[in-house]
mmCIF file of C-alpha atoms in Angstrom:
data_model
loop_
_atom_site.group_PDB
_atom_site.id
_atom_site.type_symbol
_atom_site.label_atom_id
_atom_site.label_comp_id
_atom_site.label_asym_id
_atom_site.label_seq_id
_atom_site.Cartn_x
_atom_site.Cartn_y
_atom_site.Cartn_z
ATOM 1 C CA MET A 1 -11.771 11.517 16.177
ATOM 2 C CA PRO A 2 -12.038 13.039 12.682
ATOM 3 C CA PRO A 3 -15.738 12.557 11.815
ATOM 4 C CA ARG A 4 -15.195 11.319 8.262
ATOM 5 C CA LEU A 5 -12.690 8.734 9.474
ATOM 6 C CA LEU A 6 -15.221 7.439 11.972
ATOM 7 C CA GLN A 7 -17.895 7.309 9.264
ATOM 8 C CA ASP A 8 -15.657 5.331 6.926
ATOM 9 C CA LEU A 9 -14.675 2.881 9.657
ATOM 10 C CA GLN A 10 -18.335 2.292 10.446
ATOM 11 C CA LYS A 11 -19.088 1.712 6.762
ATOM 12 C CA MET A 12 -16.284 -0.874 6.756
ATOM 13 C CA ASP A 13 -17.963 -2.584 9.742
ATOM 14 C CA LEU A 14 -15.022 -1.662 11.968
ATOM 15 C CA VAL A 15 -16.948 -0.779 15.113
ATOM 16 C CA LEU A 16 -14.640 0.170 17.981
ATOM 17 C CA ASP A 17 -15.091 0.870 21.679
ATOM 18 C CA GLU A 18 -13.841 4.050 23.344
ATOM 19 C CA ASN A 19 -10.462 2.622 24.306
ATOM 20 C CA ALA A 20 -9.858 1.464 20.743
ATOM 21 C CA LEU A 21 -10.954 4.814 19.345
ATOM 22 C CA LEU A 22 -8.460 6.543 21.616
ATOM 23 C CA TRP A 23 -5.618 4.615 19.970
ATOM 24 C CA VAL A 24 -6.899 5.581 16.547
ATOM 25 C CA ARG A 25 -7.138 9.243 17.573
ATOM 26 C CA TRP A 26 -3.490 9.290 18.599
ATOM 27 C CA ALA A 27 -2.549 7.486 15.397
ATOM 28 C CA CYS A 28 -3.966 10.396 13.386
ATOM 29 C CA LEU A 29 -1.139 12.614 14.618
ATOM 30 C CA HIS A 30 1.978 12.881 12.499
ATOM 31 C CA SER A 31 5.172 13.021 14.526
ATOM 32 C CA SER A 32 5.716 16.642 13.406
ATOM 33 C CA TYR A 33 2.383 17.676 14.968
ATOM 34 C CA LEU A 34 3.156 15.692 18.093
ATOM 35 C CA TYR A 35 6.472 17.532 18.465
ATOM 36 C CA GLU A 36 5.048 21.000 17.846
ATOM 37 C CA SER A 37 1.651 20.902 19.500
ATOM 38 C CA VAL A 38 1.322 18.094 22.065
ATOM 39 C CA SER A 39 4.186 18.482 24.508
ATOM 40 C CA ASP A 40 2.470 16.388 27.200
ATOM 41 C CA SER A 41 1.470 13.519 24.906
ATOM 42 C CA PRO A 42 1.257 10.068 26.554
ATOM 43 C CA ILE A 43 2.762 8.586 23.381
ATOM 44 C CA SER A 44 6.024 9.369 21.616
ATOM 45 C CA ALA A 45 7.197 9.556 18.028
ATOM 46 C CA ALA A 46 8.759 6.126 18.575
ATOM 47 C CA VAL A 47 5.324 4.708 19.409
ATOM 48 C CA LEU A 48 3.919 6.216 16.207
ATOM 49 C CA ASP A 49 6.755 4.577 14.279
ATOM 50 C CA LEU A 50 5.898 1.238 15.868
ATOM 51 C CA LEU A 51 2.247 1.654 14.885
ATOM 52 C CA ALA A 52 3.276 2.448 11.301
ATOM 53 C CA THR A 53 5.519 -0.622 11.185
ATOM 54 C CA LEU A 54 2.714 -2.774 12.541
ATOM 55 C CA GLY A 55 0.271 -1.333 10.024
ATOM 56 C CA ARG A 56 2.577 -1.930 7.083
ATOM 57 C CA GLY A 57 3.186 -5.518 8.160
ATOM 58 C CA TRP A 58 -0.530 -6.306 8.330
ATOM 59 C CA MET A 59 -1.099 -4.492 5.049
ATOM 60 C CA ARG A 60 1.483 -6.653 3.274
ATOM 61 C CA LEU A 61 -0.148 -9.836 4.570
ATOM 62 C CA ALA A 62 -3.529 -8.552 3.395
ATOM 63 C CA MET A 63 -2.042 -7.727 -0.017
ATOM 64 C CA LEU A 64 -0.904 -11.325 -0.460
ATOM 65 C CA ASP A 65 -4.306 -12.711 0.544
ATOM 66 C CA ARG A 66 -6.069 -10.282 -1.761
ATOM 67 C CA VAL A 67 -3.937 -11.272 -4.761
ATOM 68 C CA ARG A 68 -4.402 -14.977 -3.985
ATOM 69 C CA ALA A 69 -8.163 -14.471 -3.961
ATOM 70 C CA GLN A 70 -8.039 -12.600 -7.287
ATOM 71 C CA ARG A 71 -5.441 -14.634 -9.183
ATOM 72 C CA GLY A 72 -4.903 -17.937 -7.410
ATOM 73 C CA ASP A 73 -2.107 -19.268 -5.251
ATOM 74 C CA LEU A 74 1.353 -17.748 -5.379
ATOM 75 C CA THR A 75 3.624 -20.720 -5.920
ATOM 76 C CA THR A 76 7.110 -19.194 -5.830
ATOM 77 C CA ASN A 77 9.049 -16.713 -3.750
ATOM 78 C CA VAL A 78 9.502 -14.642 -6.901
ATOM 79 C CA GLU A 79 5.729 -14.263 -7.275
ATOM 80 C CA VAL A 80 5.371 -13.276 -3.612
ATOM 81 C CA SER A 81 8.157 -10.715 -3.974
ATOM 82 C CA GLY A 82 6.482 -9.313 -7.076
ATOM 83 C CA VAL A 83 3.260 -8.685 -5.148
ATOM 84 C CA LEU A 84 5.021 -7.162 -2.150
ATOM 85 C CA ALA A 85 7.001 -4.861 -4.435
ATOM 86 C CA SER A 86 3.742 -2.999 -5.095
ATOM 87 C CA ASP A 87 3.258 -2.081 -1.450
ATOM 88 C CA HIS A 88 4.272 1.496 -2.285
ATOM 89 C CA HIS A 89 1.136 1.618 -4.463
ATOM 90 C CA ALA A 90 -1.034 0.438 -1.576
ATOM 91 C CA ARG A 91 0.543 2.964 0.801
ATOM 92 C CA ALA A 92 -0.033 5.751 -1.715
ATOM 93 C CA LEU A 93 -3.718 4.829 -2.010
ATOM 94 C CA LEU A 94 -4.146 4.742 1.756
ATOM 95 C CA GLY A 95 -2.254 8.012 2.122
ATOM 96 C CA ALA A 96 -4.579 9.635 -0.415
ATOM 97 C CA TRP A 97 -7.590 8.274 1.478
ATOM 98 C CA THR A 98 -6.237 9.776 4.700
ATOM 99 C CA GLY A 99 -5.988 13.139 2.960
ATOM 100 C CA ASP A 100 -9.435 12.894 1.366
ATOM 101 C CA ILE A 101 -11.150 12.389 4.717
ATOM 102 C CA GLN A 102 -8.909 14.942 6.477
ATOM 103 C CA ALA A 103 -7.938 12.437 9.128
ATOM 104 C CA ALA A 104 -4.345 13.541 9.740
ATOM 105 C CA PHE A 105 -2.796 16.326 11.801
ATOM 106 C CA TYR A 106 0.584 17.672 10.689
ATOM 107 C CA GLY A 107 3.151 20.113 11.947
ATOM 108 C CA LYS A 108 3.470 23.445 10.169
ATOM 109 C CA GLY A 109 6.277 22.357 7.865
ATOM 110 C CA GLU A 110 4.568 19.176 6.696
ATOM 111 C CA ALA A 111 1.233 20.978 6.337
ATOM 112 C CA ALA A 112 2.886 23.613 4.140
ATOM 113 C CA LEU A 113 4.435 20.942 1.906
ATOM 114 C CA ILE A 114 1.083 19.214 1.460
ATOM 115 C CA ALA A 115 -0.729 22.494 0.783
ATOM 116 C CA ALA A 116 1.853 23.336 -1.889
ATOM 117 C CA GLY A 117 1.429 19.938 -3.540
ATOM 118 C CA ARG A 118 5.013 18.976 -2.712
ATOM 119 C CA ARG A 119 6.059 15.376 -2.313
ATOM 120 C CA THR A 120 6.018 14.132 1.285
ATOM 121 C CA SER A 121 5.624 10.727 2.871
ATOM 122 C CA ALA A 122 3.668 12.135 5.808
ATOM 123 C CA PRO A 123 0.167 11.084 4.577
ATOM 124 C CA GLU A 124 1.390 7.525 4.005
ATOM 125 C CA ALA A 125 3.007 7.463 7.438
ATOM 126 C CA VAL A 126 -0.223 8.528 9.135
ATOM 127 C CA ALA A 127 -2.211 6.012 7.093
ATOM 128 C CA MET A 128 0.109 3.235 8.300
ATOM 129 C CA GLN A 129 -0.201 4.515 11.883
ATOM 130 C CA ILE A 130 -3.994 4.391 11.659
ATOM 131 C CA LEU A 131 -3.896 0.900 10.201
ATOM 132 C CA GLY A 132 -1.424 -0.140 12.886
ATOM 133 C CA ALA A 133 -3.704 1.142 15.631
ATOM 134 C CA LEU A 134 -6.702 -0.609 14.099
ATOM 135 C CA SER A 135 -4.739 -3.844 13.791
ATOM 136 C CA LEU A 136 -3.554 -3.524 17.384
ATOM 137 C CA VAL A 137 -6.973 -2.975 18.945
ATOM 138 C CA THR A 138 -8.675 -5.665 16.859
ATOM 139 C CA ALA A 139 -5.722 -8.091 17.013
ATOM 140 C CA SER A 140 -6.542 -9.120 13.463
ATOM 141 C CA GLN A 141 -5.964 -8.583 9.757
ATOM 142 C CA ALA A 142 -9.573 -7.466 9.292
ATOM 143 C CA PRO A 143 -8.783 -3.715 9.221
ATOM 144 C CA ALA A 144 -6.081 -4.203 6.566
ATOM 145 C CA ASP A 145 -8.439 -6.320 4.458
ATOM 146 C CA ALA A 146 -11.204 -3.735 4.813
ATOM 147 C CA LEU A 147 -8.979 -0.757 3.968
ATOM 148 C CA LEU A 148 -7.468 -2.371 0.865
ATOM 149 C CA GLU A 149 -10.979 -3.161 -0.318
ATOM 150 C CA TRP A 150 -12.108 0.384 0.497
ATOM 151 C CA VAL A 151 -9.387 1.964 -1.663
ATOM 152 C CA SER A 152 -9.800 -0.716 -4.385
ATOM 153 C CA PHE A 153 -6.184 -1.853 -4.209
ATOM 154 C CA SER A 154 -4.996 -4.181 -6.939
ATOM 155 C CA PRO A 155 -1.345 -4.761 -7.895
ATOM 156 C CA PRO A 156 -0.521 -3.192 -11.267
ATOM 157 C CA ARG A 157 -0.726 -5.559 -14.213
ATOM 158 C CA PRO A 158 2.631 -6.477 -15.770
ATOM 159 C CA GLU A 159 3.718 -4.925 -19.020
ATOM 160 C CA PRO A 160 5.560 -6.961 -21.658
ATOM 161 C CA GLU A 161 9.237 -6.312 -22.174
ATOM 162 C CA TRP A 162 10.579 -6.424 -25.742
ATOM 163 C CA ARG A 163 14.174 -7.431 -26.324
ATOM 164 C CA TYR A 164 15.919 -7.358 -29.735
ATOM 165 C CA GLU A 165 18.594 -9.912 -30.605
ATOM 166 C CA ASP A 166 20.562 -10.984 -33.676
ATOM 167 C CA ASP A 167 21.171 -14.702 -33.979
ATOM 168 C CA SER A 168 24.716 -16.040 -34.207
ATOM 169 C CA THR A 169 24.622 -16.402 -38.020
ATOM 170 C CA GLY A 170 23.490 -12.845 -38.635
ATOM 171 C CA THR A 171 20.755 -14.097 -40.995
ATOM 172 C CA SER A 172 17.761 -13.306 -38.838
ATOM 173 C CA SER A 173 16.680 -11.140 -35.978
ATOM 174 C CA ILE A 174 14.325 -11.956 -33.148
ATOM 175 C CA TRP A 175 12.086 -9.804 -31.044
ATOM 176 C CA HIS A 176 11.431 -11.468 -27.683
ATOM 177 C CA TRP A 177 8.227 -10.544 -25.911
ATOM 178 C CA GLU A 178 8.629 -11.375 -22.259
ATOM 179 C CA LEU A 179 6.551 -11.120 -19.134
ATOM 180 C CA ARG A 180 8.776 -11.091 -16.110
ATOM 181 C CA VAL A 181 7.808 -13.967 -13.861
ATOM 182 C CA ASP A 182 7.757 -11.772 -10.780
ATOM 183 C CA GLN A 183 5.208 -9.485 -12.460
ATOM 184 C CA CYS A 184 3.060 -12.007 -14.298
ATOM 185 C CA PRO A 185 -0.508 -12.494 -13.069
ATOM 186 C CA GLN A 186 -1.391 -16.060 -12.136
ATOM 187 C CA GLU A 187 -3.701 -16.537 -15.098
ATOM 188 C CA CYS A 188 -0.907 -16.022 -17.636
ATOM 189 C CA SER A 189 -0.517 -19.243 -19.598
ATOM 190 C CA ALA A 190 3.115 -18.524 -20.470
ATOM 191 C CA ALA A 191 5.879 -16.259 -19.296
ATOM 192 C CA ALA A 192 7.212 -15.415 -22.751
ATOM 193 C CA ALA A 193 6.378 -15.454 -26.454
ATOM 194 C CA CYS A 194 8.636 -14.954 -29.468
ATOM 195 C CA ALA A 195 8.152 -13.667 -33.005
ATOM 196 C CA ALA A 196 10.841 -13.890 -35.671
ATOM 197 C CA ARG A 197 11.354 -12.106 -38.947
ATOM 198 C CA ASN A 198 13.939 -12.698 -41.719
ATOM 199 C CA ALA A 199 16.692 -10.155 -42.100
#
């Protein structure tokens, strides 16, 4: 078990027994490392994919609960979709955390890409595998809640969209300032505001 990963889990009050820790150890391996260096592994790349899928699913549930706690209930499917659309942001944060604590093991090609600062999804994949293993052994959302809190995840605030229109008479123009409903935080009192000026 990478020592800094174990330290962080303990700080998050995620105390695991030896069997649980064994799952987390395997989850630290990227499929490229598994292929190159662990020929007799008791788990396969398909199992790692399943762990990543499990981890992402729990993370998305935790994201929704976290936003509800911060902003109030999500009352429409559009609002829910807007929150879930930021899951790439959460995965990026967790992938960066995995790199910071040196928890992941990669094959030579992936390691070279990371060392060169090239874009790769490998850190995010390992982060999801670790979260999946933690969710599996605890049979709960607690690890996802703890990890999102640990990396200070919060969905990005919406930015207003300005749209310019001429009215049908051609005598005035209108700038529309709009907050897309699927991006608007719950505390917004209105989804749009308008300001007009004479031509």
